[in-house]
XYZ file of C-alpha atoms in Angstrom:
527
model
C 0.000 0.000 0.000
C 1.103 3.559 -0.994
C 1.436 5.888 2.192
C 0.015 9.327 1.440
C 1.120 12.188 2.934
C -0.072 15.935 3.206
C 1.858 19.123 2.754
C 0.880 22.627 2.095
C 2.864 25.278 0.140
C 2.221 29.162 0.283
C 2.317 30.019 -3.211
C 3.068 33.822 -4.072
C 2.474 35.783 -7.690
C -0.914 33.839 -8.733
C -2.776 36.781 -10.738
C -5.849 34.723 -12.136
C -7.555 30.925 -11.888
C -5.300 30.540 -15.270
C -2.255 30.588 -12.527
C -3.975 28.267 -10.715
C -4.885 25.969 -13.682
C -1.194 25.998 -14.850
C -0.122 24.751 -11.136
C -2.529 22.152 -11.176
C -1.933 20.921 -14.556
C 1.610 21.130 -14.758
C 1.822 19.582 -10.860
C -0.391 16.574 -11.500
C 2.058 15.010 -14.154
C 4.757 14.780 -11.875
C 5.738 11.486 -10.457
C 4.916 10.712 -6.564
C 1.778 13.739 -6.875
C -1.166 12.397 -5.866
C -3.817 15.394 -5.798
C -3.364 19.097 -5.991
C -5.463 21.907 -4.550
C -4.615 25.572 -4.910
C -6.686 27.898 -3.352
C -5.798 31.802 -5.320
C -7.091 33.803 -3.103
C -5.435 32.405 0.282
C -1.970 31.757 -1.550
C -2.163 28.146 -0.696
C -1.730 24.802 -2.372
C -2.202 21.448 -0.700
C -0.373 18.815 -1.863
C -1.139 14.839 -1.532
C 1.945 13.065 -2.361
C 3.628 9.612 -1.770
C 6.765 10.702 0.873
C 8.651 7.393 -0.844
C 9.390 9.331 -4.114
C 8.824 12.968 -3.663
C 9.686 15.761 -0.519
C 7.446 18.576 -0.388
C 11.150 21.092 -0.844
C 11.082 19.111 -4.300
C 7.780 19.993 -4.793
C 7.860 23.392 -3.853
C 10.896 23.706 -6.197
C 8.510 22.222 -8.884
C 6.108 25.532 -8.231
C 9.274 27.712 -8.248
C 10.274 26.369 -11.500
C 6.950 27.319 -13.093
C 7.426 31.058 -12.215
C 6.023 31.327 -8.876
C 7.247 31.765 -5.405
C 6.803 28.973 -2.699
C 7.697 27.810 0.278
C 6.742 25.087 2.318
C 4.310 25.736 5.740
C 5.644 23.896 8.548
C 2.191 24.022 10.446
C 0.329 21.593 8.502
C -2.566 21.611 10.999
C -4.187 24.382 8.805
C -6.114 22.256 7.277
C -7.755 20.524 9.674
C -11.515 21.266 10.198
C -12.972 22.667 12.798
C -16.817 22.163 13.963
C -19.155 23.574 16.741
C -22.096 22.080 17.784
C -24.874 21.948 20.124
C -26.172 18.703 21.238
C -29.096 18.293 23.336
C -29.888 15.270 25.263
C -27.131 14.873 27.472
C -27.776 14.592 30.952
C -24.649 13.520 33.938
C -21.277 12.944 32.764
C -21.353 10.027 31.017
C -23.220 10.802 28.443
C -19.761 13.825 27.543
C -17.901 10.890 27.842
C -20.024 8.476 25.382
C -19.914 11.195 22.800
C -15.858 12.054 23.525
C -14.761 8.547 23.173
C -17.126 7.383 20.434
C -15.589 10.022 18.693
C -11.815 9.961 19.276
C -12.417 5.722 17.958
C -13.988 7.445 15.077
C -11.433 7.959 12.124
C -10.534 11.364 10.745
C -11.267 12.470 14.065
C -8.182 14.824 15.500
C -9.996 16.134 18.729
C -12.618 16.389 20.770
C -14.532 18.262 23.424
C -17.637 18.615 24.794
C -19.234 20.870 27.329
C -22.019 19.636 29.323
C -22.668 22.904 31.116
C -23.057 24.798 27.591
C -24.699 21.453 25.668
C -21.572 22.517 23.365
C -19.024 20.416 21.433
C -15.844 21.469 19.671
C -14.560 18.781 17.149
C -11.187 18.939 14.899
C -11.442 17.280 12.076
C -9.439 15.965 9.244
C -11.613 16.747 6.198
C -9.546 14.268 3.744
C -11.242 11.770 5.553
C -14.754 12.629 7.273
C -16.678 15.699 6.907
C -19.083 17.424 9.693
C -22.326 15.500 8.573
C -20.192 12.484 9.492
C -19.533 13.619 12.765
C -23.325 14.828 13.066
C -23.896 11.306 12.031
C -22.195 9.619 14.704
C -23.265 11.245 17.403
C -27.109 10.717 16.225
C -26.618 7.557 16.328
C -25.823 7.754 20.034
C -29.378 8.996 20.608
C -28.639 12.853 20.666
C -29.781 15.879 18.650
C -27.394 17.492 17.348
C -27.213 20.987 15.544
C -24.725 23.536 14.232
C -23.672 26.710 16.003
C -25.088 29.169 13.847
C -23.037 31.800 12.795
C -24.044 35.560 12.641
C -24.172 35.786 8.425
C -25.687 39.467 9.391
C -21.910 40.958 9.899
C -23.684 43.423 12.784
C -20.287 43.414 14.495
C -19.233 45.959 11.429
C -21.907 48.006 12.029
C -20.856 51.635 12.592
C -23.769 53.700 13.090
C -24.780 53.478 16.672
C -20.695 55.686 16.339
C -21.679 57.453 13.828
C -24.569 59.020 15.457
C -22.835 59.302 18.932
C -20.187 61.561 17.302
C -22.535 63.360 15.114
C -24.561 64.658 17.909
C -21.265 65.109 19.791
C -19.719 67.507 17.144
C -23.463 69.381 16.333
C -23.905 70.481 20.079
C -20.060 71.594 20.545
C -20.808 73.515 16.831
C -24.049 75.058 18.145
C -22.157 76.508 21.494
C -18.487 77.378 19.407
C -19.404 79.312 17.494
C -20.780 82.642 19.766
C -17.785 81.589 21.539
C -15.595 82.557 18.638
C -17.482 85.276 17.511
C -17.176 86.875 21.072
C -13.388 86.099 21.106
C -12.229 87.588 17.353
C -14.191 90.675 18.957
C -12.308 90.906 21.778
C -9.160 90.439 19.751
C -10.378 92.778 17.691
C -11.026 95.617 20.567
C -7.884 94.736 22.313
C -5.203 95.421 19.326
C -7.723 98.556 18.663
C -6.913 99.536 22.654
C -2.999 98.989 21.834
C -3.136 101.537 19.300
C -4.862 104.213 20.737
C -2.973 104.018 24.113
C 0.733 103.867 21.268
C -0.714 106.825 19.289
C -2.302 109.114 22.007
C 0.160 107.941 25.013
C -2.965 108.384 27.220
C -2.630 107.510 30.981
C -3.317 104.355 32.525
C -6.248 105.525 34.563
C -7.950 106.759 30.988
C -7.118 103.109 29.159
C -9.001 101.231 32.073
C -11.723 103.545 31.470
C -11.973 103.228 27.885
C -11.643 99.303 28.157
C -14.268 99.278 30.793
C -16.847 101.106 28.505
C -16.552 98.270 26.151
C -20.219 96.489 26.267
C -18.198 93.075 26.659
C -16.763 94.354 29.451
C -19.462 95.794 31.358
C -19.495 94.057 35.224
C -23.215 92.494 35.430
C -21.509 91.775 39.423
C -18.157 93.125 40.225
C -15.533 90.804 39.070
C -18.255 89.190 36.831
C -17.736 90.988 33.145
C -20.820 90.427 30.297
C -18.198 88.558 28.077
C -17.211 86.258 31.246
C -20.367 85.334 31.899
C -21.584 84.676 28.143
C -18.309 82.467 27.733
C -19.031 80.403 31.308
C -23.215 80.036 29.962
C -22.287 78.936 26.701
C -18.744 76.685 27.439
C -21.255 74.695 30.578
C -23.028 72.642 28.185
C -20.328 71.472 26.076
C -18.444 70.416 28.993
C -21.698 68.328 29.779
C -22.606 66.937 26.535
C -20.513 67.673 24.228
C -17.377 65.877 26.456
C -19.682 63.219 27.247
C -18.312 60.444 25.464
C -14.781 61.926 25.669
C -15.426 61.812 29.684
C -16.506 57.953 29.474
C -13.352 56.431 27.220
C -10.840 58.604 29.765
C -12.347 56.984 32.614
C -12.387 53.494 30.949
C -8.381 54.307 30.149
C -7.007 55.663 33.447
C -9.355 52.422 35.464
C -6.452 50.197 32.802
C -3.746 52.535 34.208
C -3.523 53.631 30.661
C -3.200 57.655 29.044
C -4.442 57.629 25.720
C -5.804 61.206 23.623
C -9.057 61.066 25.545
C -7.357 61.069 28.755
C -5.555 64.387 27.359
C -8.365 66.298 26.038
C -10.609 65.955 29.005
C -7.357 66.863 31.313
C -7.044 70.392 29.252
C -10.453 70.866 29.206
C -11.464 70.024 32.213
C -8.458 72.313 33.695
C -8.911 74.673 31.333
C -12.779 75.142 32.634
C -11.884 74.548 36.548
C -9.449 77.533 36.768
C -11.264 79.642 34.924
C -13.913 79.307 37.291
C -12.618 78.918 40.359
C -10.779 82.314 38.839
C -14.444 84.277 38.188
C -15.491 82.936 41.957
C -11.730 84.565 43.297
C -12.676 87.798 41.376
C -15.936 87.972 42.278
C -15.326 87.252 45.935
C -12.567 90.103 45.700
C -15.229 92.355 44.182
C -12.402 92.884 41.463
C -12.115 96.142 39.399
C -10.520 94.142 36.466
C -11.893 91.409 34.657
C -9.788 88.585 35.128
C -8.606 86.356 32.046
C -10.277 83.119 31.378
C -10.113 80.277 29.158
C -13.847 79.069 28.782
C -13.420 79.499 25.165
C -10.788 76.624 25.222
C -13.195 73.629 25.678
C -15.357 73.890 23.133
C -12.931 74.762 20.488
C -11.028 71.778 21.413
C -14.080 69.230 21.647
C -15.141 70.583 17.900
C -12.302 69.659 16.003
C -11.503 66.080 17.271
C -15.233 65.355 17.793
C -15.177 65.976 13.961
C -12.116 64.189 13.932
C -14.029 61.115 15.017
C -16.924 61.452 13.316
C -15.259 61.519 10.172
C -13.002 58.615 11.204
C -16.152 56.056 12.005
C -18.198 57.187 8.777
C -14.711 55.975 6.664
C -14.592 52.941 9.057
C -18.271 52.656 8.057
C -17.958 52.706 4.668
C -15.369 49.983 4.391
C -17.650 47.291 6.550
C -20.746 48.429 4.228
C -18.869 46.359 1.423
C -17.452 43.856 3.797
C -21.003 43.645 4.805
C -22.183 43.380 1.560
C -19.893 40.246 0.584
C -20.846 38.358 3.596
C -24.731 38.628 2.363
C -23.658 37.223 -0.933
C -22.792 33.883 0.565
C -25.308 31.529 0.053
C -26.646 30.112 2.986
C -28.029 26.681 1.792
C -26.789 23.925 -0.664
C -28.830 20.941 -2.425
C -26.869 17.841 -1.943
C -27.524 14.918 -4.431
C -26.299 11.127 -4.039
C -25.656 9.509 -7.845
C -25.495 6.457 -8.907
C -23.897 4.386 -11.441
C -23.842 6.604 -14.957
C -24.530 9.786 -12.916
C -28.172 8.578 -11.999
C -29.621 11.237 -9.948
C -30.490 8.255 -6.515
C -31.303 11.252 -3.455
C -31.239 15.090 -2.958
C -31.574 16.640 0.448
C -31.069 20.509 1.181
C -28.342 21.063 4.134
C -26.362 24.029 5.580
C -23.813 25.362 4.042
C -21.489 24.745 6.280
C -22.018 21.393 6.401
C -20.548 21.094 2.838
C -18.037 18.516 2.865
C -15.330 18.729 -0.135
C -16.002 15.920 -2.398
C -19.929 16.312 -1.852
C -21.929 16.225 -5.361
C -23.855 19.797 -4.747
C -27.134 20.804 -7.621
C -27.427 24.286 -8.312
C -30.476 25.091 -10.505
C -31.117 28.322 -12.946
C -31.012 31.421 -11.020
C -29.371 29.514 -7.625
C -26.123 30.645 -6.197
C -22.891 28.412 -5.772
C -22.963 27.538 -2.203
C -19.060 26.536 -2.249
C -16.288 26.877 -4.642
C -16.180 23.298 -7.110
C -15.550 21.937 -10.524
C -18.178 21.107 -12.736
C -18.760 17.600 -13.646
C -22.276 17.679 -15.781
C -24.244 20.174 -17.341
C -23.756 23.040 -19.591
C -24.620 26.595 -18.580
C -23.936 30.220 -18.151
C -22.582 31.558 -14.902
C -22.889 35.219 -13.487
C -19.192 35.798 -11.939
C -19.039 39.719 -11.765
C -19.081 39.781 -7.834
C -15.302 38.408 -8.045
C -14.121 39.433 -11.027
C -16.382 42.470 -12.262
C -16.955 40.929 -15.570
C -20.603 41.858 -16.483
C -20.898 39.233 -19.260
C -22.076 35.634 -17.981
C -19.046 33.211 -18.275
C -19.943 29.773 -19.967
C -19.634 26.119 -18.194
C -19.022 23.027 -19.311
C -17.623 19.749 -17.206
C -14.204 20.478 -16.033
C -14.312 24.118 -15.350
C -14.291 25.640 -12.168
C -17.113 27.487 -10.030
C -16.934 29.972 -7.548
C -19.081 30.385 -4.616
C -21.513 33.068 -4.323
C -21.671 33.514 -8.372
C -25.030 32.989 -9.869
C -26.067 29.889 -12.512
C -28.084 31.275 -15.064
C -29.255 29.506 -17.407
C -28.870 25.586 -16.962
C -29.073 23.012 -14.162
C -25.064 22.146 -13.152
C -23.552 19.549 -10.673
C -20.678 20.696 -8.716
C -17.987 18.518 -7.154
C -16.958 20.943 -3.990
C -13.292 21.736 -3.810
C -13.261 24.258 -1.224
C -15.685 24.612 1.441
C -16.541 26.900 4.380
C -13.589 29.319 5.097
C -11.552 28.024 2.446
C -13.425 29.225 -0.611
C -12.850 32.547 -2.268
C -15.406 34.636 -1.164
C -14.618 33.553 2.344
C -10.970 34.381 2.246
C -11.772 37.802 0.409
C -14.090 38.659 3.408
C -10.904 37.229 5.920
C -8.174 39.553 3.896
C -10.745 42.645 4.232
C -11.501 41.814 7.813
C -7.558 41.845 8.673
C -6.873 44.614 6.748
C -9.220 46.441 8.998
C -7.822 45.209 12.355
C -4.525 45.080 11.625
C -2.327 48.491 11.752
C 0.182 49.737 9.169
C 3.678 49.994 11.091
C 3.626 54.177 11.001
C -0.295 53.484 12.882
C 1.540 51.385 15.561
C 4.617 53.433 15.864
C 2.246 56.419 16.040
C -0.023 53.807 18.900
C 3.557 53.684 20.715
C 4.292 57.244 21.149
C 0.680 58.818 22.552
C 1.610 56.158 25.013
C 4.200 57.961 25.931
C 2.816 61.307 24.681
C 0.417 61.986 27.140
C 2.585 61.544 30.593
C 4.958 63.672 29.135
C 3.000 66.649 27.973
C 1.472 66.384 31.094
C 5.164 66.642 32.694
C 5.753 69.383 30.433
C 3.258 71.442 31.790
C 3.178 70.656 35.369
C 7.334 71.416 34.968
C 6.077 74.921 32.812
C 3.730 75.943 35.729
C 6.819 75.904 38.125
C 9.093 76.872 35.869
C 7.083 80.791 35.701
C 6.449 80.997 39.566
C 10.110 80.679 39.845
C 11.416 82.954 37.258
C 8.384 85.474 37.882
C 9.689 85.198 41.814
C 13.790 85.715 40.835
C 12.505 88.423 38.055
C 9.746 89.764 37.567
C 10.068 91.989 35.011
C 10.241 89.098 32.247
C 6.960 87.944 33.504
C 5.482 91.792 33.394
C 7.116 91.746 29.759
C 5.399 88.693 28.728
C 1.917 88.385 30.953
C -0.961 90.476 28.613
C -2.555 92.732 30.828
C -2.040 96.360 30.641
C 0.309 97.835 33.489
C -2.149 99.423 35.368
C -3.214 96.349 36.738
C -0.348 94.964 37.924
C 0.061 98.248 39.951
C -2.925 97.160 41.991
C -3.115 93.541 42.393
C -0.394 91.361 44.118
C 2.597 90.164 42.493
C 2.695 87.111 43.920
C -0.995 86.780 42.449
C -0.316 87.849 38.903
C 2.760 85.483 38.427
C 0.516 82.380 39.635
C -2.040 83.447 37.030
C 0.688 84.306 34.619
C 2.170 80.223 35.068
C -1.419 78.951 35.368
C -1.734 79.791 31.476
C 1.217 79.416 30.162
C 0.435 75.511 31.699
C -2.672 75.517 30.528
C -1.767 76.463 27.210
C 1.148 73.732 27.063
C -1.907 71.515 27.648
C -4.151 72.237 25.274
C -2.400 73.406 22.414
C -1.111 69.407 22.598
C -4.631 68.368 22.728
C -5.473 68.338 18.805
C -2.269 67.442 18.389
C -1.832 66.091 14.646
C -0.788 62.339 15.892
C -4.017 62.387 17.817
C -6.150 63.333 15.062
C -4.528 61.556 12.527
């Protein structure tokens, strides 16, 4: 007797199923080659061969030799099937082991296990030699019902919108509230510079610049300490903080509970800074009955949650858009096959309708006009014309005859065809297209994980770098405070009258603040 062996080769530079053909073709002569397989879309051949005259190096070389690149997988348990079922009936322990054993004496079998708590079973398979209505099989005959696991065909795990709302609402309500905010602060900017002249042009006294800036309408004290443009800024910056940081609020907490500092952790520290100070900074004027208006930063937050909320927004609609197609493909899978038993002369003895993942490869599948190919085959009878422009875009039907190849999820138009399957449940093209899509998704290009690396480290250390610039100014502004006079924007007649000790603490709390949040949109975050 001949020993057969099993090896699989990862085949690189197949374009087309004429690549595919050639392999086959070219493979099958050779001496010691039992069967070939070659799946195009996974970059895979399996290879049956007789270990007595050929070694799968040789028969890699063979692949090489035809143009092609291959190498030879070490981890030939790849192609081993794997099956989940429920199975009802079982009641103490031995009944798990009844099924287990009965199983592991059962040939093909690789592995078994079976849950009683769950009424679940997990069986490895070797599909060369039984296939999962076997197994089914097997244990019916034990006296149990048994059923597949059914899979979730509806692909709602890609589903983006519940996101795509969230962030929606998230960026409207931060847009509604911005925007006053802005207009308020270009006319502020807009007054101030207009102050700067005057007071270069017409050298007027302090006591006459506080006067003019007071008579500003933005200016006006409502309360003393409590200025019209103040007050607008803290009404209108309140319910951004609430709702439009919502979700910004929830992921931070999630991160820092993980002992992790990701960009949500440092937008909601600069905002959330940003808003406390200037607060607590109104209450300290107020309480002080101030003369001056004090400067605040409630125009920070919701200029900060705008952008990125946009930012993320836009991210989950182009995340959206990709699993719409993915989406799509999966619904193109057919979810049912007709399975027919012949007999001698290709007699037509018994049809039954199954799952389609209980396709086994070898299994004689019927697809009438107008059905789809449950599973990737060859044709063995019947002539007919076959809708393939899912996979290849070609809007003209394709025409087959015995001996040509079928892909799954194409549609049979015209004639009644049997299919021998080839490739079945993940193996077939449409399934590995949906797998390559799917991991193109999840995984990262190496700039993304880089990038993933450094806000690791980004956020600590912009926090560092502001907690070191707050200290930083109340020691120079203590040693000299003339460069903090120079640099702190108020106009001198203010300094006269409050503290110094007051207006270099004020003067470091912004600089710090502004370290924070001018890192917040940072373009690594966003990007």
């Amino acid at each position: 007797t001949k020993t057969i062996s099993k090896c699989y080769v990862q085949v690189t530079g197949m374009t087309c199923a004429s690549c595919v053909a050639n392999i086959e073709r070219n493979l099958r002569r050779e001496d010691g080659i039992h069967s070939i397989l070659v799946a195009l879309m996974a970059g895979k051949a399996e290879v049956r061969y007789n270990p007595a005259v050929i070694h799968p190096s040789a028969i890699a070389e063979l692949i090489r030799e035809l143009g092609f690149g291959a190498t030879v997988m070490e981890n030939c348990g790849e192609g081993d099937g794997i099956l989940e079922l429920v199975v009802r009936g079982m009641t103490c322990a031995s009944c798990v082991h009844k099924i287990e054993s009965t199983l592991m004496k059962t040939n093909g079998v690789l592995y078994c296990s079976v849950a009683l708590a769950t009424n679940k079973a997990h069986i490895k398979y070797d599909p060369e030699i039984i296939g999962p209505r076997d197994v089914i099989q097997v244990i019916q005959d034990l006296g149990f019902a048994t059923s597949l696991v059914k899979k979730d065909r509806s692909a709602s795990h890609l589903d983006h919108k519940q996101e795509i709302r969230q962030w929606k609402r998230s960026f409207v309500v931060s847009l509604i509230f911005c925007i006053p905010v802005m207009g308020l602060m270009i006319y502020m900017m807009v007054m101030d510079s207009q102050l700067a002249d005057a007071h270069a042009h017409h050298n007027m006294s302090s006591e006459e610049m506080e006067a003019l800036h007071s008579s500003m309408v933005l200016e006006y004290q409502l309360l003393p300490g409590l200025s019209v443009m103040n007050f607008l800024s803290f009404l209108l910056c309140v319910p951004v903080q609430m709702f439009g940081g919502w979700h910004f609020y929830i992921q931070a907490y999630k991160a820092l509970k993980h002992k992790t500092a990701n960009m949500d952790v440092l937008v909601v520290l600069a905002t959330t800074v940003a808003f406390a100070y200037s607060f607590v900074i109104l209450l300290v004027a107020m309480a002080e009955k101030a003369k001056v208006n004090p400067v605040t930063f409630f125009d920070t937050p919701p200029m900060l949650f705008v952008f990125i909320s946009l930012g993320r927004w836009l991210e989950h609609v182009a995340k959206g858009k990709t699993s719409e197609a993915l989406a799509r493909l999966i619904s193109l899978q057919a979810t049912e096959a007709t399975i027919v038993t012949l007999g001698p002369d290709n007699v037509l003895l018994s049809e039954e309708q199954v799952d389609v993942e209980l396709v086994q490869r070898g299994d004689i599948v019927k697809v009438i006009p107008g059905g789809k190919f449950p599973v990737d085959g060859r044709v063995i009878e019947g002539h007919s014309m076959v809708d393939e422009s899912l996979i290849t875009g070609e809007a003209m039907p394709v025409t087959k005859k015995p001996g040509n190849t079928v892909i799954a999820g194409s549609i049979n138009q015209n004639g009644s065809l049997l299919i021998s399957a080839t490739h079945v449940g993940a193996d077939t093209t449409l399934s590995q297209i949906v797998k390559l899509v799917e991991e193109a998704q999840t995984s990262k290009a190496p700039i993304q994980q880089f990038a993933d690396k450094l806000s690791g480290y980004f956020v600590p250390s912009i926090v560092a770098v502001s907690v070191i610039t707050l200290f930083a100014w109340i020691i120079i502004g203590f040693v000299d405070f003339e460069i903090v006079e120079k640099y702190f924007l108020v106009r001198k007649c203010t300094i006269i009258k409050e503290i110094v000790a007051e207006v270099i603490i004020r003067f470091a709390f912004q600089a710090s603040i502004t370290v924070l949040c001018i890192a917040c949109p940072c373009s690594l975050g966003l990007a």
